[in-house]
Short mmCIF file of C-alpha atoms in Angstrom, two decimals:
data_model
loop_
_atom_site.label_atom_id
_atom_site.label_comp_id
_atom_site.label_asym_id
_atom_site.label_seq_id
_atom_site.Cartn_x
_atom_site.Cartn_y
_atom_site.Cartn_z
CA UNK A 1449 70.74 118.62 92.34
CA UNK A 1450 73.82 119.78 91.80
CA UNK A 1451 77.24 117.03 91.46
CA UNK A 1452 80.81 118.01 91.59
CA UNK A 1453 82.90 115.35 90.56
CA UNK A 1454 86.69 115.64 91.25
CA UNK A 1455 89.21 113.20 89.11
CA UNK A 1456 92.51 113.22 88.10
CA UNK A 1457 94.27 110.18 86.91
CA UNK A 1458 93.01 107.21 84.54
CA UNK A 1459 91.35 105.20 86.63
CA UNK A 1460 88.95 107.81 87.77
CA UNK A 1461 88.27 108.83 84.25
CA UNK A 1462 86.76 105.74 83.76
CA UNK A 1463 84.91 105.50 86.48
CA UNK A 1464 83.55 108.65 85.56
CA UNK A 1465 82.26 107.90 82.51
CA UNK A 1466 79.63 105.73 83.85
CA UNK A 1467 78.66 108.58 86.78
CA UNK A 1468 78.40 111.24 83.88
CA UNK A 1469 76.36 108.86 81.81
CA UNK A 1470 73.66 108.01 84.92
CA UNK A 1471 73.71 111.87 86.07
CA UNK A 1472 72.75 113.22 82.99
CA UNK A 1473 69.78 110.42 82.19
CA UNK A 1474 68.14 111.50 85.86
CA UNK A 1475 68.46 115.45 84.93
CA UNK A 1476 71.20 116.07 87.43
CA UNK A 1477 73.69 119.35 86.76
CA UNK A 1478 77.29 117.80 86.68
CA UNK A 1479 79.95 119.82 87.49
CA UNK A 1480 83.88 118.29 86.10
CA UNK A 1481 86.60 119.57 87.77
CA UNK A 1482 89.97 117.89 86.38
CA UNK A 1483 93.07 118.52 88.77
CA UNK A 1484 95.66 117.67 85.62
CA UNK A 1485 97.35 114.88 87.91
CA UNK A 1486 97.55 112.70 85.30
CA UNK A 1487 98.69 115.60 82.41
CA UNK A 1488 99.41 113.56 79.51
CA UNK A 1489 97.08 112.79 76.35
CA UNK A 1490 97.01 109.23 76.65
CA UNK A 1491 96.43 109.41 80.22
CA UNK A 1492 93.70 111.71 80.18
CA UNK A 1493 92.25 114.05 77.34
CA UNK A 1494 91.73 110.51 75.09
CA UNK A 1495 89.97 109.19 78.04
CA UNK A 1496 87.18 112.06 77.82
CA UNK A 1497 86.56 111.21 74.19
CA UNK A 1498 86.83 107.56 73.93
CA UNK A 1499 84.45 107.01 76.98
CA UNK A 1500 82.14 109.79 75.65
CA UNK A 1501 82.66 111.93 79.07
CA UNK A 1502 81.52 115.71 78.74
CA UNK A 1503 84.50 118.10 78.39
CA UNK A 1504 85.60 119.32 82.09
CA UNK A 1505 84.35 122.09 83.67
CA UNK A 1506 87.47 122.93 85.17
CA UNK A 1507 91.20 122.07 84.20
CA UNK A 1508 93.26 123.21 87.34
CA UNK A 1509 96.46 121.63 85.83
CA UNK A 1510 98.36 120.98 88.83
CA UNK A 1511 101.05 118.74 86.58
CA UNK A 1512 103.28 116.50 88.49
CA UNK A 1513 105.40 116.99 91.58
CA UNK A 1514 105.76 115.13 95.17
CA UNK A 1515 102.93 113.75 97.17
CA UNK A 1516 103.15 116.78 99.04
CA UNK A 1517 103.29 119.47 96.37
CA UNK A 1518 100.60 117.90 94.26
CA UNK A 1519 98.33 117.75 96.93
CA UNK A 1520 98.97 121.14 98.16
CA UNK A 1521 98.46 122.54 95.05
CA UNK A 1522 94.68 120.67 94.29
CA UNK A 1523 93.47 121.70 97.77
CA UNK A 1524 94.62 125.48 97.46
CA UNK A 1525 92.89 125.22 93.89
CA UNK A 1526 90.05 123.17 95.04
CA UNK A 1527 88.77 125.99 97.84
CA UNK A 1528 87.77 128.81 94.82
CA UNK A 1529 86.51 126.26 92.96
CA UNK A 1530 83.65 124.75 95.91
CA UNK A 1531 83.17 127.95 97.19
CA UNK A 1532 81.92 129.02 93.54
CA UNK A 1533 80.18 126.23 92.49
CA UNK A 1534 78.62 125.29 95.90
CA UNK A 1535 77.40 121.97 94.82
CA UNK A 1536 74.87 119.62 97.30
CA UNK A 1537 77.37 117.09 96.63
CA UNK A 1538 80.97 116.75 95.76
CA UNK A 1539 82.13 113.06 94.46
CA UNK A 1540 86.05 111.66 94.93
CA UNK A 1541 86.78 108.92 93.18
CA UNK A 1542 89.09 106.67 94.38
CA UNK A 1543 92.55 107.27 96.68
CA UNK A 1544 94.60 109.49 94.63
CA UNK A 1545 96.26 112.86 95.92
CA UNK A 1546 93.53 114.34 93.59
CA UNK A 1547 90.86 112.72 95.64
CA UNK A 1548 92.19 113.52 99.36
CA UNK A 1549 92.63 117.23 98.57
CA UNK A 1550 89.01 117.68 97.19
CA UNK A 1551 87.76 115.61 100.08
CA UNK A 1552 89.55 117.87 102.44
CA UNK A 1553 88.90 121.29 100.53
CA UNK A 1554 85.40 120.35 100.91
CA UNK A 1555 85.43 119.28 104.44
CA UNK A 1556 86.56 122.33 105.43
CA UNK A 1557 84.04 124.67 103.12
CA UNK A 1558 80.98 122.07 104.93
CA UNK A 1559 80.13 120.73 101.65
CA UNK A 1560 78.82 117.11 101.79
CA UNK A 1561 81.19 114.34 100.74
CA UNK A 1562 80.46 111.34 99.09
CA UNK A 1563 83.85 108.75 98.40
CA UNK A 1564 83.27 106.37 95.24
CA UNK A 1565 85.13 103.08 95.75
CA UNK A 1566 85.36 103.43 99.59
CA UNK A 1567 86.24 101.20 101.91
CA UNK A 1568 89.19 99.41 99.70
CA UNK A 1569 92.47 98.51 101.92
CA UNK A 1570 95.66 97.17 101.06
CA UNK A 1571 96.82 97.16 104.93
CA UNK A 1572 99.93 98.34 103.61
CA UNK A 1573 100.84 101.78 105.03
CA UNK A 1574 103.86 102.51 102.71
CA UNK A 1575 101.32 102.90 100.06
CA UNK A 1576 100.40 106.41 99.47
CA UNK A 1577 97.56 105.38 98.04
CA UNK A 1578 96.47 103.67 101.46
CA UNK A 1579 96.65 107.11 103.10
CA UNK A 1580 94.92 108.67 100.60
CA UNK A 1581 91.94 106.35 100.86
CA UNK A 1582 91.57 105.54 104.64
CA UNK A 1583 91.44 109.25 105.40
CA UNK A 1584 88.95 110.44 102.71
CA UNK A 1585 86.88 107.42 104.21
CA UNK A 1586 86.90 108.90 107.80
CA UNK A 1587 86.28 112.67 106.36
CA UNK A 1588 83.26 111.62 103.71
CA UNK A 1589 79.72 112.12 104.66
CA UNK A 1590 78.78 109.19 102.33
CA UNK A 1591 81.24 105.90 101.32
CA UNK A 1592 79.73 103.93 98.41
CA UNK A 1593 81.55 100.97 99.00
CA UNK A 1594 81.82 98.46 95.43
CA UNK A 1595 81.88 95.49 97.43
CA UNK A 1596 80.74 93.51 100.94
CA UNK A 1597 84.58 93.33 101.66
CA UNK A 1598 85.14 96.93 101.23
CA UNK A 1599 81.74 97.59 103.35
CA UNK A 1600 83.27 94.88 106.35
CA UNK A 1601 86.56 96.98 106.07
CA UNK A 1602 84.31 100.14 106.69
CA UNK A 1603 82.50 98.86 109.60
CA UNK A 1604 85.71 97.70 111.22
CA UNK A 1605 86.67 101.41 111.85
CA UNK A 1606 82.95 102.31 112.71
CA UNK A 1607 81.87 103.77 109.95
CA UNK A 1608 79.13 101.26 108.76
CA UNK A 1609 76.41 103.85 109.40
CA UNK A 1610 78.03 105.99 106.34
CA UNK A 1611 77.92 103.01 104.38
CA UNK A 1612 76.11 101.93 100.92
CA UNK A 1613 77.13 99.16 98.87
CA UNK A 1614 76.20 99.83 95.36
CA UNK A 1615 78.49 97.68 93.16
CA UNK A 1616 81.74 99.09 91.31
CA UNK A 1617 81.19 101.34 88.37
CA UNK A 1618 84.19 100.22 86.46
CA UNK A 1619 81.99 97.24 85.70
CA UNK A 1620 79.57 98.94 84.19
CA UNK A 1621 81.97 100.72 81.78
CA UNK A 1622 83.74 97.53 80.91
CA UNK A 1623 80.52 95.96 79.71
CA UNK A 1624 79.50 98.85 77.99
CA UNK A 1625 82.98 99.10 75.94
CA UNK A 1626 83.23 94.88 76.02
CA UNK A 1627 79.96 95.36 74.37
CA UNK A 1628 81.19 97.56 71.67
CA UNK A 1629 84.17 95.80 70.87
CA UNK A 1630 82.41 92.38 69.75
CA UNK A 1631 84.14 91.00 66.59
CA UNK A 1632 86.66 93.91 66.67
CA UNK A 1633 90.42 92.68 66.33
CA UNK A 1634 92.57 94.37 69.18
CA UNK A 1635 94.57 97.89 67.61
CA UNK A 1636 97.97 96.30 69.90
CA UNK A 1637 97.85 93.31 67.68
CA UNK A 1638 99.29 94.76 64.47
CA UNK A 1639 101.14 97.57 65.99
CA UNK A 1640 103.06 94.92 68.25
CA UNK A 1641 103.03 92.33 65.97
CA UNK A 1642 101.41 89.77 67.81
CA UNK A 1643 98.97 87.10 66.97
CA UNK A 1644 95.68 86.69 69.59
CA UNK A 1645 95.63 84.63 72.24
CA UNK A 1646 99.37 83.96 72.35
CA UNK A 1647 100.70 87.32 73.96
CA UNK A 1648 100.78 88.74 77.72
CA UNK A 1649 99.48 92.43 78.00
CA UNK A 1650 102.00 94.17 80.93
CA UNK A 1651 101.83 97.32 82.90
CA UNK A 1652 104.12 98.49 84.95
CA UNK A 1653 104.25 101.89 86.94
CA UNK A 1654 103.75 101.91 90.71
CA UNK A 1655 106.68 103.93 92.70
CA UNK A 1656 107.53 100.27 95.40
CA UNK A 1657 108.39 98.46 91.60
CA UNK A 1658 109.81 101.77 89.34
CA UNK A 1659 111.67 103.21 91.70
CA UNK A 1660 114.12 100.62 93.49
CA UNK A 1661 116.84 99.92 90.36
CA UNK A 1662 117.03 96.64 91.78
CA UNK A 1663 113.74 95.39 91.95
CA UNK A 1664 112.55 97.17 88.35
CA UNK A 1665 115.67 94.88 86.68
CA UNK A 1666 114.43 92.08 88.41
CA UNK A 1667 110.93 92.47 87.08
CA UNK A 1668 112.58 93.31 83.31
CA UNK A 1669 114.31 89.83 83.76
CA UNK A 1670 111.04 87.92 84.14
CA UNK A 1671 109.24 89.65 81.50
CA UNK A 1672 112.01 89.15 79.01
CA UNK A 1673 112.19 85.39 79.65
CA UNK A 1674 108.21 84.70 79.60
CA UNK A 1675 107.38 82.18 77.19
CA UNK A 1676 105.41 84.53 74.50
CA UNK A 1677 105.67 88.24 73.64
CA UNK A 1678 104.73 90.66 76.29
CA UNK A 1679 103.17 93.78 75.07
CA UNK A 1680 104.50 96.13 77.71
CA UNK A 1681 102.44 99.69 78.13
CA UNK A 1682 104.93 101.62 78.78
CA UNK A 1683 103.65 104.37 80.90
CA UNK A 1684 105.87 107.72 81.14
CA UNK A 1685 107.24 106.81 84.85
CA UNK A 1686 108.29 103.51 83.82
CA UNK A 1687 109.97 104.79 80.71
CA UNK A 1688 111.72 107.63 82.73
CA UNK A 1689 112.89 105.45 85.84
CA UNK A 1690 114.32 102.42 83.07
CA UNK A 1691 116.21 105.05 81.62
CA UNK A 1692 117.92 106.66 84.74
CA UNK A 1693 118.32 102.90 85.99
CA UNK A 1694 119.95 101.88 82.69
CA UNK A 1695 117.75 98.95 82.35
CA UNK A 1696 117.21 97.96 79.06
CA UNK A 1697 114.06 96.21 77.84
CA UNK A 1698 115.39 94.67 74.67
CA UNK A 1699 116.81 91.05 73.95
CA UNK A 1700 113.75 89.04 75.11
CA UNK A 1701 109.99 88.64 75.20
CA UNK A 1702 108.97 92.20 75.64
CA UNK A 1703 107.87 94.39 73.15
CA UNK A 1704 107.60 98.34 74.48
CA UNK A 1705 104.34 100.17 73.33
CA UNK A 1706 102.63 103.23 74.17
CA UNK A 1707 99.92 103.46 76.39
CA UNK A 1708 96.92 102.49 75.09
CA UNK A 1709 93.38 104.29 74.46
CA UNK A 1710 91.09 102.26 77.51
CA UNK A 1711 89.10 100.51 74.59
CA UNK A 1712 92.03 99.53 73.21
CA UNK A 1713 93.55 98.62 76.34
CA UNK A 1714 90.09 96.27 77.02
CA UNK A 1715 90.27 94.90 73.29
CA UNK A 1716 94.01 93.94 74.03
CA UNK A 1717 93.58 92.16 77.22
CA UNK A 1718 90.77 90.08 75.66
CA UNK A 1719 92.70 88.99 72.73
CA UNK A 1720 95.85 88.03 75.43
CA UNK A 1721 96.43 84.85 77.06
CA UNK A 1722 97.05 86.80 80.55
CA UNK A 1723 97.84 90.19 82.56
CA UNK A 1724 100.79 90.79 84.30
CA UNK A 1725 100.48 94.19 85.99
CA UNK A 1726 100.47 96.29 88.99
CA UNK A 1727 97.53 98.38 88.72
CA UNK A 1728 94.74 98.22 91.22
CA UNK A 1729 92.31 98.92 88.35
CA UNK A 1730 93.53 96.32 85.10
CA UNK A 1731 93.71 93.40 87.76
CA UNK A 1732 89.90 93.45 88.27
CA UNK A 1733 89.41 94.50 84.43
CA UNK A 1734 91.23 91.16 83.82
CA UNK A 1735 88.59 89.30 86.38
CA UNK A 1736 85.84 90.88 84.94
CA UNK A 1737 87.23 89.52 81.45
CA UNK A 1738 88.09 86.11 82.94
CA UNK A 1739 91.66 86.72 81.65
CA UNK A 1740 94.48 85.41 83.91
CA UNK A 1741 96.05 87.88 86.09
CA UNK A 1742 99.38 87.67 87.80
CA UNK A 1743 100.04 91.07 89.92
CA UNK A 1744 103.32 92.04 90.74
CA UNK A 1745 102.87 93.31 94.34
CA UNK A 1746 102.48 92.13 97.77
CA UNK A 1747 99.13 92.71 98.56
CA UNK A 1748 95.75 93.55 96.53
CA UNK A 1749 92.38 95.47 97.33
CA UNK A 1750 90.61 93.13 94.87
CA UNK A 1751 90.76 90.13 97.45
CA UNK A 1752 88.07 88.24 94.94
CA UNK A 1753 90.23 88.08 92.25
CA UNK A 1754 92.55 86.31 94.60
CA UNK A 1755 90.24 83.71 96.10
CA UNK A 1756 88.48 83.27 92.85
CA UNK A 1757 91.84 82.19 91.26
CA UNK A 1758 92.08 84.40 88.50
CA UNK A 1759 94.59 86.72 89.73
CA UNK A 1760 98.11 85.92 91.99
CA UNK A 1761 100.22 87.88 93.60
CA UNK A 1762 104.01 87.53 92.61
CA UNK A 1763 107.48 89.68 94.02
CA UNK A 1764 110.42 87.84 93.09
CA UNK A 1765 111.31 86.91 89.23
CA UNK A 1766 110.74 82.91 89.67
CA UNK A 1767 106.54 84.50 91.57
CA UNK A 1768 106.24 85.96 88.20
CA UNK A 1769 107.59 83.48 85.81
CA UNK A 1770 105.37 80.94 87.54
CA UNK A 1771 102.39 83.14 87.88
CA UNK A 1772 102.17 84.40 84.31
CA UNK A 1773 102.86 80.74 82.86
CA UNK A 1774 100.27 78.94 85.50
CA UNK A 1775 97.28 76.77 84.08
CA UNK A 1776 94.27 78.54 83.79
CA UNK A 1777 92.16 79.05 86.49
CA UNK A 1778 88.57 77.14 87.00
CA UNK A 1779 85.74 79.02 85.44
CA UNK A 1780 83.18 81.11 87.67
CA UNK A 1781 80.04 82.61 87.41
CA UNK A 1782 80.73 84.78 90.49
CA UNK A 1783 80.12 88.80 90.42
CA UNK A 1784 81.64 90.15 93.14
CA UNK A 1785 81.57 93.63 91.63
CA UNK A 1786 77.88 94.06 90.83
CA UNK A 1787 75.74 93.51 88.10
CA UNK A 1788 77.00 96.72 85.81
CA UNK A 1789 74.19 98.83 86.85
CA UNK A 1790 76.44 100.60 90.17
CA UNK A 1791 76.25 104.28 88.66
CA UNK A 1792 72.66 104.09 88.92
CA UNK A 1793 72.74 103.36 92.15
CA UNK A 1794 75.04 106.45 93.04
CA UNK A 1795 73.10 108.92 91.51
CA UNK A 1796 70.03 107.72 93.00
CA UNK A 1797 71.21 107.82 96.30
CA UNK A 1798 72.92 111.01 96.19
CA UNK A 1799 69.59 112.30 95.28
CA UNK A 1800 67.92 110.64 98.21
CA UNK A 1801 70.22 112.25 100.84
CA UNK A 1802 70.56 115.61 99.07
#
């Protein structure tokens, strides 16, 4: 079998890692296409080395742009890549512009498409990611759902016949990384000058939080007012939008810090008192690490994290403060995201249907 994976953003590189390892173990020919949607080295190249992913076979280098420009550029470039490779399966990941563009290109060339992390829904049509994931699910031939909730969403949309629950591949890679970090201090402790168990980790990058100056100012005020140092991993989007809006992060609890390599991010989260984020991936990683999380959004695709008490949604400054400083959640042994062997199931499912 010849498998072609299309990735372009940080969460996709994390998901690619266990797939690449499982494909290699099964003797599957695996072509990796990097669209270049994320082109900052700390958001891209470092993940390949840190997670032992083979270098991309193709790098499209599309860079930034509006959603339409970025999607169109990837779509145009993918046609030649797929026509040349002629894989048995095109595997797309998550909900980015790279995902939708690659799926559309493959479908029009009559190549089978499998969607990893299918069935997630925020039910917020203002999110570009929601359109990407819904359209990709309806275009794809095989829907690889991470959870029973995701599979139920797909059944409700008439897609149950294409759906297989495989578990969440991010559980696979996080387990591997966590084991490798046993006993190691988080790099962030020294570089940010904080103490283990006495700081929060924060990431803010979504457009709904960064592109509205008043909204971003409210988030900044709430983080600066927290009771412990907040190591804010400053995504390039956050830096640019803060500068444009004249938002000053100094003078409070916030410690600005460059983005971390994935193993360092996991180590930092493990050593922290809690996570504050608008990232889909990090809120789930916090749950898997059993670190309290406050998600700065009105909804989440990972509803299990909220239902089990390890995640709360917050939008106002008061909600953010209350959420981050709340009492620790009740312990749980629940494993809604699988047993750490999702990637093996994905590869076996693709082999079975090739």
